[in-house]
Coordinates of C-alpha atoms and ligand atoms in Angstrom, one line a residue:
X20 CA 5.7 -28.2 28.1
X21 CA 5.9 -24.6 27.0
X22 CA 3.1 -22.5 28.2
X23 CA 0.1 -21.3 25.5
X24 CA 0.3 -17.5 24.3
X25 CA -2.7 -15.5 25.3
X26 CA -2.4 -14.1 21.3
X27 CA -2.3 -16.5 18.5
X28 CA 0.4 -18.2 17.2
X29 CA 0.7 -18.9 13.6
X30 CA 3.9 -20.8 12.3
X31 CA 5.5 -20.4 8.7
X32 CA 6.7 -23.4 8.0
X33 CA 8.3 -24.7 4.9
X34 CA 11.5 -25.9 2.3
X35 CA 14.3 -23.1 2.1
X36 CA 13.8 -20.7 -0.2
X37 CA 10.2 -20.8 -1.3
X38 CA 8.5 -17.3 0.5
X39 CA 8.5 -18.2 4.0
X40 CA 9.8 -14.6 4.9
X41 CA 8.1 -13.0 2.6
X42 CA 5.2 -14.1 2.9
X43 CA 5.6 -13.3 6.8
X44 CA 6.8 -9.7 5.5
X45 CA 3.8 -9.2 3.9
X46 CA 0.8 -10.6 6.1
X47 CA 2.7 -9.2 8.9
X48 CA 3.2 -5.8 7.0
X49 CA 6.7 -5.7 8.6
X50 CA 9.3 -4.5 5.9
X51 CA 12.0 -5.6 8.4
X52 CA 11.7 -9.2 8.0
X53 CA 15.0 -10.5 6.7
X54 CA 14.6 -12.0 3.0
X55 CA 17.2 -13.6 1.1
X56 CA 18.2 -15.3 -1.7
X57 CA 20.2 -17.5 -0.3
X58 CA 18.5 -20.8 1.1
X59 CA 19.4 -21.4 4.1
X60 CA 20.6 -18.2 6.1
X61 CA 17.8 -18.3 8.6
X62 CA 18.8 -21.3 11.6
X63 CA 17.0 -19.9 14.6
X64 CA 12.6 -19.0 14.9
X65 CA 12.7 -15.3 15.1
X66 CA 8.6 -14.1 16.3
X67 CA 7.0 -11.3 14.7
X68 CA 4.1 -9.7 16.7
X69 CA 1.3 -8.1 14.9
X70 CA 0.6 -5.4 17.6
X71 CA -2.8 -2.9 16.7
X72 CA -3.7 -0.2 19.4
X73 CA -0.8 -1.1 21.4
X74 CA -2.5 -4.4 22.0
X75 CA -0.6 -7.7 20.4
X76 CA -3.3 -9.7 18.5
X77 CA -1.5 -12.2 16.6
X78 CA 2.1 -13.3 16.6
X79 CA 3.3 -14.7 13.3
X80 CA 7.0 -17.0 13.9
X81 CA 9.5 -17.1 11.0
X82 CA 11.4 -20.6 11.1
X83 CA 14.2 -22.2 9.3
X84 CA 13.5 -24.3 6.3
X85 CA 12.9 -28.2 6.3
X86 CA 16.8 -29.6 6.5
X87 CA 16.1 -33.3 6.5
X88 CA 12.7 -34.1 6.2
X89 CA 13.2 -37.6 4.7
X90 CA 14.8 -38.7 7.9
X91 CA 12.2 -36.9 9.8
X92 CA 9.3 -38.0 8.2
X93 CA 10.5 -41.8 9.3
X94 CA 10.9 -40.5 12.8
X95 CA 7.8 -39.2 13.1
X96 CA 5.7 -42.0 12.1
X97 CA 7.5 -44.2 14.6
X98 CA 6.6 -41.4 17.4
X99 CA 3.3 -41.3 16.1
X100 CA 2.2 -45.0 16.4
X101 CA 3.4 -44.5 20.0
X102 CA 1.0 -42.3 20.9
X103 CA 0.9 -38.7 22.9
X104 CA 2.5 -35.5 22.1
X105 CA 5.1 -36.1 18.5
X106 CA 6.3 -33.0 18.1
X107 CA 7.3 -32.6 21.7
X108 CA 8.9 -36.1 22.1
X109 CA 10.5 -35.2 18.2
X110 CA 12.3 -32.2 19.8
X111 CA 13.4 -34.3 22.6
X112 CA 14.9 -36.8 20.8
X113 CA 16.4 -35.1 18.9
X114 CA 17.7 -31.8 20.6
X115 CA 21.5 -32.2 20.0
X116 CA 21.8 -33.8 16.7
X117 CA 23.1 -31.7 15.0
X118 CA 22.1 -33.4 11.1
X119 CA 18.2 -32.4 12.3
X120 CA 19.1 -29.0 14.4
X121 CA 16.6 -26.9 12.0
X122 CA 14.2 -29.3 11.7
X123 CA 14.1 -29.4 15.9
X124 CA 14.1 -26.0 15.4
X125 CA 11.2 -24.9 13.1
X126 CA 9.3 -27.5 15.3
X127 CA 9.8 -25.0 18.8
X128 CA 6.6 -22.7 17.6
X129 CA 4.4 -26.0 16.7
X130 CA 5.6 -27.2 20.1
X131 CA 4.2 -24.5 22.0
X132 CA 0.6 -24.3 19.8
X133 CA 1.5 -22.2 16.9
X134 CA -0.9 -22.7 13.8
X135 CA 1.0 -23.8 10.9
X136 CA 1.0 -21.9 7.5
X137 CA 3.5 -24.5 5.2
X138 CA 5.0 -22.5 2.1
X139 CA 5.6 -24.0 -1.4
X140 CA 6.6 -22.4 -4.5
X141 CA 3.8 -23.3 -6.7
X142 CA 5.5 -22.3 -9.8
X143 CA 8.0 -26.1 -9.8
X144 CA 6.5 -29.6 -9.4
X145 CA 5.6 -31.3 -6.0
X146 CA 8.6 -33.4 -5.5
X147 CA 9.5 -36.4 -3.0
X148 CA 11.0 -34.4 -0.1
X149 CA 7.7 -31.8 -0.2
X150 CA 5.1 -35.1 0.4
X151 CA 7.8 -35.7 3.1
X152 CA 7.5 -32.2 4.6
X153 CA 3.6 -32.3 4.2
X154 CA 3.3 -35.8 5.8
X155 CA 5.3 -34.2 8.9
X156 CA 2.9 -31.4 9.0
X157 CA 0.3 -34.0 8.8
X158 CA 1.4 -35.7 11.7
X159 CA 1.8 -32.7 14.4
X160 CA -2.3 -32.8 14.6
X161 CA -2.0 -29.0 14.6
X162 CA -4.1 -26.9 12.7
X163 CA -2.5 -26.0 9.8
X164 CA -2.9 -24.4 5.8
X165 CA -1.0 -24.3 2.8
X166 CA 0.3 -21.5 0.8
X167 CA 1.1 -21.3 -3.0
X168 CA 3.2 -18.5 -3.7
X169 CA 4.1 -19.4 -7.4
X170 CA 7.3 -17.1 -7.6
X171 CA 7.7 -17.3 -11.2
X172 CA 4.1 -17.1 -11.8
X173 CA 3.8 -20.1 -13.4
X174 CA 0.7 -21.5 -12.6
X175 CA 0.9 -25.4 -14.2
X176 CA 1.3 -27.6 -11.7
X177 CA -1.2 -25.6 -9.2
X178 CA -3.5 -29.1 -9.7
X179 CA -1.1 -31.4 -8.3
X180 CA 0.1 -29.3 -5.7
X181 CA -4.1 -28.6 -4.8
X182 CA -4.5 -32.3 -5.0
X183 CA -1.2 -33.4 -1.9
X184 CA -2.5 -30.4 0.0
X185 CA -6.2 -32.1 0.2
X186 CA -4.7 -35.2 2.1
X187 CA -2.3 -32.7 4.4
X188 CA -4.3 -29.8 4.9
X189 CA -7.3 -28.3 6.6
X190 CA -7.3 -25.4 3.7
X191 CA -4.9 -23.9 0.7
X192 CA -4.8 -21.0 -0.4
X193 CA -2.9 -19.5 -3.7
X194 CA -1.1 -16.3 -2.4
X195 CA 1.7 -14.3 -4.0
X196 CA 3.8 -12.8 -1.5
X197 CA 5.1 -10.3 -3.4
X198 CA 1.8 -9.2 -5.2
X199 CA -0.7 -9.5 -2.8
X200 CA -3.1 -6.6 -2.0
X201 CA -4.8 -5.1 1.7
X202 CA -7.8 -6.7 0.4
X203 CA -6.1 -10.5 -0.5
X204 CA -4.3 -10.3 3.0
X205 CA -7.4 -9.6 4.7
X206 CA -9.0 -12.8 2.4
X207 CA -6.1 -15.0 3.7
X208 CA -7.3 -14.0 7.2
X209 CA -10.3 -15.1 6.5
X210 CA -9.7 -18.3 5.3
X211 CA -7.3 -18.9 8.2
X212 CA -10.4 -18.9 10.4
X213 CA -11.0 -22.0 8.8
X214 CA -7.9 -24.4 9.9
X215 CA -9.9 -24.8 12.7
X216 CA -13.1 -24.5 14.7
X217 CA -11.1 -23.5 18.1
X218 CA -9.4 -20.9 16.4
X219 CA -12.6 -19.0 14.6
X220 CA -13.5 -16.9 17.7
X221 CA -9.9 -15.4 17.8
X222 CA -9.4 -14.7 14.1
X223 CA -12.6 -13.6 14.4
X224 CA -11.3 -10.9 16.6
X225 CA -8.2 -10.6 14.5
X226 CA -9.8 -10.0 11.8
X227 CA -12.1 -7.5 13.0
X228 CA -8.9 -5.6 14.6
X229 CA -7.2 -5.8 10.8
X230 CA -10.4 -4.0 9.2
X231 CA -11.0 -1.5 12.1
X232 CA -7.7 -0.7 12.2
X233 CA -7.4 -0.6 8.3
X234 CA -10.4 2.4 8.2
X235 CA -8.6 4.2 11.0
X236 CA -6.1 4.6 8.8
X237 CA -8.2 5.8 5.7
X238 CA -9.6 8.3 7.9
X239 CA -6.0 9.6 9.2
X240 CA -5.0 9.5 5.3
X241 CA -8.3 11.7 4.6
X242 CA -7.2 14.1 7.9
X243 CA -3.7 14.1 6.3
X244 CA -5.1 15.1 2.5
X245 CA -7.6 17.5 4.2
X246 CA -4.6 19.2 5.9
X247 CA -2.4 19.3 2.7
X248 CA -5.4 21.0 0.3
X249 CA -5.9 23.3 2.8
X250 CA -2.5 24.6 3.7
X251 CA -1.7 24.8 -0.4
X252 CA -5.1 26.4 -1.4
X253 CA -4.3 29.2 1.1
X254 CA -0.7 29.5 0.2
X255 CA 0.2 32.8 -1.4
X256 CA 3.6 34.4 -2.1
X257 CA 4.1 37.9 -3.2
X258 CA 6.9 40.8 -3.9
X259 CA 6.5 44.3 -4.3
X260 CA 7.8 46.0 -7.5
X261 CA 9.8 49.1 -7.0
X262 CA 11.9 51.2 -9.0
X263 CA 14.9 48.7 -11.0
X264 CA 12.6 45.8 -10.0
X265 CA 12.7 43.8 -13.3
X266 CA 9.4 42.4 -13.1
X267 CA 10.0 39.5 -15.3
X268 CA 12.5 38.0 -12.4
X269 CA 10.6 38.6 -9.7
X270 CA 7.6 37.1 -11.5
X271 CA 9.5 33.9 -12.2
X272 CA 11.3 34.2 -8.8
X273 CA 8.1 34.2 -7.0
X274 CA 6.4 31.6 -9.3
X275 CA 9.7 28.9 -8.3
X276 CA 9.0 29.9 -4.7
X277 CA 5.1 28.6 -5.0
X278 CA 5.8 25.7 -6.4
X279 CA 8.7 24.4 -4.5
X280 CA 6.7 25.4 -1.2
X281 CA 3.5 23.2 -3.0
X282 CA 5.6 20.9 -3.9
X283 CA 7.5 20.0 -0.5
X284 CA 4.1 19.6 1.2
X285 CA 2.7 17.0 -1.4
X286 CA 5.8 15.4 -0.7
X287 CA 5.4 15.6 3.0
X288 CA 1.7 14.2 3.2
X289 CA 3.2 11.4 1.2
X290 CA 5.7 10.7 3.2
X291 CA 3.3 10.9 6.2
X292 CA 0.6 8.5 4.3
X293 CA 3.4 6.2 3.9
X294 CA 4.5 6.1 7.4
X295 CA 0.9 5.4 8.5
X296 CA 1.1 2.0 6.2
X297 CA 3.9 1.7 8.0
X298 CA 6.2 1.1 5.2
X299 CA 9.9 2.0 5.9
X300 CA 12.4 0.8 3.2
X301 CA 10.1 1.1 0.5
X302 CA 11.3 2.8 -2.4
X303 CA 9.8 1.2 -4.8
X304 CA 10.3 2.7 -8.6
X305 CA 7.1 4.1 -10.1
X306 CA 6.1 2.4 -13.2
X307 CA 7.8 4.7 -15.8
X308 CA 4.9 6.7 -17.2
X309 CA 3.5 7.0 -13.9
X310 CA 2.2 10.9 -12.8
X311 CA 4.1 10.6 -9.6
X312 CA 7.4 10.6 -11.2
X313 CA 6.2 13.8 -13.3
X314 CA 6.6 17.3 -11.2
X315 CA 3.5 18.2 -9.6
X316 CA 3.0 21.2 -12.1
X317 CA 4.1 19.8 -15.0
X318 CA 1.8 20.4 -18.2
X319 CA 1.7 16.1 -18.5
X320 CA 0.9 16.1 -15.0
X321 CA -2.4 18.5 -15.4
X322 CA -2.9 16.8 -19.0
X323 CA -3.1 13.4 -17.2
X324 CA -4.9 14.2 -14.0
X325 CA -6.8 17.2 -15.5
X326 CA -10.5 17.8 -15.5
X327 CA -12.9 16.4 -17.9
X328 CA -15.1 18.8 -19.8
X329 CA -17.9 16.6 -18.5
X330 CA -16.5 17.3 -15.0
X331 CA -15.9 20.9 -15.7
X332 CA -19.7 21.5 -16.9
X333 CA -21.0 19.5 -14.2
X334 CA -19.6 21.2 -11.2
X335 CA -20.6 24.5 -12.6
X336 CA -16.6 25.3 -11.7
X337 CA -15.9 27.7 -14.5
X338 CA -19.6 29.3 -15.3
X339 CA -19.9 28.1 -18.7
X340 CA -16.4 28.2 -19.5
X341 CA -15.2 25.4 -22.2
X342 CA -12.3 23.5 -22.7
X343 CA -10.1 24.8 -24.7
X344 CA -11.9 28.6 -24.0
X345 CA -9.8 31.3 -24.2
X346 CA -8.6 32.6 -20.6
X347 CA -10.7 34.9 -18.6
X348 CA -9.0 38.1 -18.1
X349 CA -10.5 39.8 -14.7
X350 CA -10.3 43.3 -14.4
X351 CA -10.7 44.7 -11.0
X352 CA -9.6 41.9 -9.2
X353 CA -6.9 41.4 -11.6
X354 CA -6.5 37.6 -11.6
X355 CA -5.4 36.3 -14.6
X356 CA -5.2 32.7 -15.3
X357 CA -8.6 31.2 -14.4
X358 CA -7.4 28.1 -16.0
X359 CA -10.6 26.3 -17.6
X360 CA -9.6 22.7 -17.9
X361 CA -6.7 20.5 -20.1
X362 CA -7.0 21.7 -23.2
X363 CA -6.6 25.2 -22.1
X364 CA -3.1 24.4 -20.7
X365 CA -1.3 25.0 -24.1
X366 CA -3.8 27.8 -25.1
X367 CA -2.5 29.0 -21.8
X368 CA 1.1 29.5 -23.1
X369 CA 0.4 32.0 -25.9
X370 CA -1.5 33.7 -23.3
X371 CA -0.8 37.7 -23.5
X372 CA -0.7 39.7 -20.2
X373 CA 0.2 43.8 -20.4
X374 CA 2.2 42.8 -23.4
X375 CA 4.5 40.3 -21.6
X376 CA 3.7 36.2 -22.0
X377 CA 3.2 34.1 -19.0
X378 CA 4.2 30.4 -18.7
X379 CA 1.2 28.6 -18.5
X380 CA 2.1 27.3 -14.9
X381 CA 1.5 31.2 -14.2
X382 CA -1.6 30.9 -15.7
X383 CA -3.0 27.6 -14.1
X384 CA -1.9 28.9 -10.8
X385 CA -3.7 32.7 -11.0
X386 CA -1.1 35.1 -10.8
X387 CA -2.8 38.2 -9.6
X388 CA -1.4 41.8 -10.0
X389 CA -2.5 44.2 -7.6
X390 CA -0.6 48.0 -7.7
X391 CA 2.5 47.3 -7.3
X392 CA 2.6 44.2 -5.8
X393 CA 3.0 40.8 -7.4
X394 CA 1.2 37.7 -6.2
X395 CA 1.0 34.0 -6.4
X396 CA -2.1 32.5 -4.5
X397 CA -4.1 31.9 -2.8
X398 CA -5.1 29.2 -5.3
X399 CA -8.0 30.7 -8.3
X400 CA -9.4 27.7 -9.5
X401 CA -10.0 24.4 -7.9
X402 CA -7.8 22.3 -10.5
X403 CA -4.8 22.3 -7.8
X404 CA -6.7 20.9 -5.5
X405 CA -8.1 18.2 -7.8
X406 CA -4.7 17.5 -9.0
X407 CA -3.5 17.4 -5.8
X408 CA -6.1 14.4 -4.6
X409 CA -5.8 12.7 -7.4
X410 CA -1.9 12.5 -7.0
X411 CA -2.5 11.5 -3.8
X412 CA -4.6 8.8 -4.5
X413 CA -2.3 7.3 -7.4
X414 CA 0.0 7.7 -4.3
X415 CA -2.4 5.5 -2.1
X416 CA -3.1 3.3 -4.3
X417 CA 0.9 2.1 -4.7
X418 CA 1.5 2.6 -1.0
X419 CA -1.2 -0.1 -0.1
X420 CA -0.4 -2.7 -2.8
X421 CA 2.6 -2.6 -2.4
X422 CA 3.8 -6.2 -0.3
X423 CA 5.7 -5.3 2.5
X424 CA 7.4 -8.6 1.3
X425 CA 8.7 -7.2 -1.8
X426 CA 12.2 -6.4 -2.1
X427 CA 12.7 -6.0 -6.0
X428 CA 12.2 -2.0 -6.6
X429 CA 12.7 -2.1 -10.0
X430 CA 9.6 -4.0 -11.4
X431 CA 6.4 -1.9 -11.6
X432 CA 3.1 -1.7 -10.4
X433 CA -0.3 -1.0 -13.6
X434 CA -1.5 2.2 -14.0
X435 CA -3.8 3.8 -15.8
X436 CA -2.9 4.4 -19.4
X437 CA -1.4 7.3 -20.9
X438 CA -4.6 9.4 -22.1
X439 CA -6.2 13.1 -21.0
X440 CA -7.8 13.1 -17.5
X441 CA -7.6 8.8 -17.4
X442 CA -5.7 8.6 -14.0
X443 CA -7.5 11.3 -12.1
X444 CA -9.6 9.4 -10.3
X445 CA -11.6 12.4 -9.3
X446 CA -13.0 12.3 -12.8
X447 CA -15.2 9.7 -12.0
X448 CA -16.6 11.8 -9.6
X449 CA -20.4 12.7 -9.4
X450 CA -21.7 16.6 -9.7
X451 CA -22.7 16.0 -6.0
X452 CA -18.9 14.9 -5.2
X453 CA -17.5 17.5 -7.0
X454 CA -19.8 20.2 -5.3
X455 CA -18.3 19.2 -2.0
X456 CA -15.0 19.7 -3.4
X457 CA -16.1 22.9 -4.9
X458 CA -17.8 23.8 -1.4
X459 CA -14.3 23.2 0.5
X460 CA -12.1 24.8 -2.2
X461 CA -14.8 28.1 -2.1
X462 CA -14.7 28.1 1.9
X463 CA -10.7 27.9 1.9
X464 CA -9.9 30.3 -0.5
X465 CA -12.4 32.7 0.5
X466 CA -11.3 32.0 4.2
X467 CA -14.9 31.6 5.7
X468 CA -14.0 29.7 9.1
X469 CA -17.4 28.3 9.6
X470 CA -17.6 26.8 6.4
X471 CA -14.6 25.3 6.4
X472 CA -15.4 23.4 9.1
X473 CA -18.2 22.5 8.0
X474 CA -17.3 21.4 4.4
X475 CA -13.8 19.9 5.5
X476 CA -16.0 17.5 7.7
X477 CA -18.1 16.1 4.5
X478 CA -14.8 16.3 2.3
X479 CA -12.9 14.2 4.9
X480 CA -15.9 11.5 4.5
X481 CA -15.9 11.8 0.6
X482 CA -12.1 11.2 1.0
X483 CA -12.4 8.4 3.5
X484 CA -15.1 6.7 1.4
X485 CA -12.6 7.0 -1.8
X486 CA -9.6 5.2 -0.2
X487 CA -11.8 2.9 1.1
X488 CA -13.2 2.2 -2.6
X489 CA -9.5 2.1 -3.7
X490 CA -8.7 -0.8 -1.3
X491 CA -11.5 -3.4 -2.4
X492 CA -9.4 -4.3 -5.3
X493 CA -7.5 -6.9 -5.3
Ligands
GDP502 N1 9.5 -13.2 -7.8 C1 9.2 -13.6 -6.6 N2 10.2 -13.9 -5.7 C2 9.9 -14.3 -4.5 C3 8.6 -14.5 -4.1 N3 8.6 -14.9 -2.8 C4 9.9 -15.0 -2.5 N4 10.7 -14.6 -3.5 C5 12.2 -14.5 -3.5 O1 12.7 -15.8 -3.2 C6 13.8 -15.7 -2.3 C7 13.5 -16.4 -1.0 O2 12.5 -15.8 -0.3 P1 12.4 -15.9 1.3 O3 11.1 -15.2 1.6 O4 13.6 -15.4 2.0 O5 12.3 -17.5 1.4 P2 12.4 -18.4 2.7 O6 13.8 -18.9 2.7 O7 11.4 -19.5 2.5 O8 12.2 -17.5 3.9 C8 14.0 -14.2 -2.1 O9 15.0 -13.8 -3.0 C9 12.7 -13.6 -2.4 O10 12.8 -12.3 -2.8 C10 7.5 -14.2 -5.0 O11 6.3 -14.3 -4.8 N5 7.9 -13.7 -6.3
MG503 MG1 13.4 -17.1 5.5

């Protein structure tokens, strides 16, 4: 007899081909399982600890697919009116035949006490061989549940495959493993609680682990955006004008220099948020109209992710200012650009400055003139820091719904469609959100250390409380 693991066992279990892996892959969120096309490859149980904390709190054990499960299915029964242990006298029986060696094999996890998840692809008809399969199942006495992965998404036979499950199965469950969200792999946790009454107490645990760990990871996201706003609100370039300086250059020289600095920290919290959902080969490709694949201070960019007039007026950002409004020209300070929402992003571009025309990236960013010095930043309105969330959250968004299990990068995830201000989630924000926004961007830019502090801490829970929001859907 093979000794019990202290952490639970479950088994995946099931014909060649049908999800196993990916399934495993994605519940697992391990990008490393080995998928393939071809039925077949996998001959040997490979385990796959789920480790949180440094602590192992579940174990899931990737197994080769039914070989000969009308011959087994006969053997079984036999063994079964006998009496005692079946699966362990099945693997002794049949250790070094050579016709049966998977099916001896994918029995070694049940052996030792795995749970049994059992994989179909719900999408084709319940055949002969799969009562077989199910009727083996049936017969280790282990707790065990079904999974419909309908890879095709066809959906018509889910009532016969629901109605053979009943007589096999403690519980079924409908779960794509190529689509399914953080919050249907949590639901599919849950309802593994259910296979049995010895088990609840653990998955209990597990599941407790898989949310707790789940909001740590919100908050490090939130840490990681709270890092990224800050760094790019403060970030200023500038070059002094002297005699043969042809301002034009260095204007446009300067202007490159902000944005590709910006634009490599975006790309570095990404990467970082990604990391932390510990996805690895993921390179999925962003549905084609989607904002990410737009540069970060592109005019469809701001047009998509841009503020609202609603949102504009009520966060009191802009004093009055309306969409559309011309652009306000300090003196004194001599910041131009104070860019006053979406519409104003093509007023921007006919914008006039000492004669000369700015870009209207120039213009959204502030580009202040001081003597003879030329600057870029520190940011003058809080629009780059609501573009920048709001990126980050479409970034999210993908990162976590995306099934470590998929391994087709060319088919695309929804977004939101193609109209003014419609994916920037911010918004949806209330005045009082937006005032804490407005709060942090004021204390930042302005460089008050106390306030930062102070603001950062009730941004990083507004931020925390968004991703949180963002991961209830299914
Ligand atoms: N479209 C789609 N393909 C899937 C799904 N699940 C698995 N596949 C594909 O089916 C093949 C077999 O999957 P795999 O997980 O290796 O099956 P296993 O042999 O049971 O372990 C692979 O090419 C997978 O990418 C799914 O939900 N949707
Ligand atoms: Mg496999």
């Amino acid at each position: 007899m093979i000794p019990a693991r202290t952490s639970p066992e479950i088994a995946i279990l099931g014909h060649p081909n049908e999800g196993k892996s990916s399934v495993l892959s994605t519940l697992s969120e391990d990008d490393s399982v080995k998928v393939s096309a071809t039925p077949g490859e996998t001959t040997e149980c490979r385990t796959f600890p789920v480790i949180i904390d440094g602590q192992e709190v579940l174990r899931f054990t990737d197994t080769p697919g039914f070989q000969n499960p009308s011959r087994v299915v006969v053997e079984m029964r036999k063994i079964a009116e006998a009496g005692g242990d079946s699966v362990a006298r099945f693997r002794a029986m049949f250790k070094d035949n050579e016709e049966l060696h998977d099916d001896v094999e994918l029995m070694l996890p049940v052996e030792r006490g795995a749970g049994i998840i059992y994989v179909v692809d719900g999408s084709r008809p319940v055949r002969n061989v799969d009562r077989a399969e199910m009727e083996i199942l049936r017969l280790t006495g282990r707790p065990r549940m079904a999974i419909i992965n309908c890879k095709d998404d066809d959906f018509g036979h889910l009532d016969n495959w629901k109605n053979e499950f009943r007589k096999n199965f403690n519980t079924n469950r409908v779960f794509n493993a190529h689509r399914a969200t953080y919050a249907e792999r949590i639901l599919l946790l849950e309802a593994l609680k259910s296979i049995d009454q010895d088990w609840q107490p653990t998955l209990d645990i597990v599941v407790r682990a898989f949310k707790a760990d789940w909001a740590a990871r919100n908050h490090a996201t939130a840490d990681i955006l709270l890092s990224l706003l800050t760094e790019c609100l403060q970030y200023h370039v500038s070059g002094t004008i002297s005699e043969g300086t042809d301002s034009a250059i260095l204007k446009d020289r300067l202007k490159n220099s902000y944005q590709k600095t910006i634009e490599e920290k975006e790309r570095k919290a990404h990467e970082q948020i990604r990391t932390l959902f510990k996805h690895n080969i993921f390179k999925y490709q962003l549905p084609p109209h989607s904002m990410l694949n737009e540069d970060l201070f592109s005019e469809r960019t701001w047009h998509l992710l841009g503020l609202s007039k609603k949102q504009v007026a009520l966060a009191g950002l802009v004093g009055g200012a309306v969409v559309g409004a011309k652009l306000d020209l300090l003196t004194g300070g001599a910041s131009l650009g104070l860019f006053t929402g979406i519409g104003s992003a093509a007023g921007a571009f006919g914008a006039m400055f000492g004669g000369k025309k700015l870009s209207s990236t120039s213009n959204i960013l502030g580009l202040q003139f001081g003597g003879e010095e030329l600057k870029i930043g520190p940011a003058t309105n809080i629009n780059l820091m609501l573009i920048l969330l709001n990126r980050a959250f479409l970034f999210y968004q993908h990162t976590i719904n995306w099934a470590h299990g998929r391994r087709d990068y060319t088919t695309t995830l929804p977004e939101p469609v193609d109209t003014a201000g419609s994916a920037g989630l911010t918004n949806n924000w209330t005045s009082d959100q937006l005032r804490i926004c407005k709060s942090y961007f004021k204390a930042v830019t302005e460089n008050q250390e106390d306030q930062i502090v102070e603001s950062g801490e009730k941004l990083t829970t507004l931020l925390t409380e968004t991703l949180a929001e963002i991961s209830k859907h299914e």
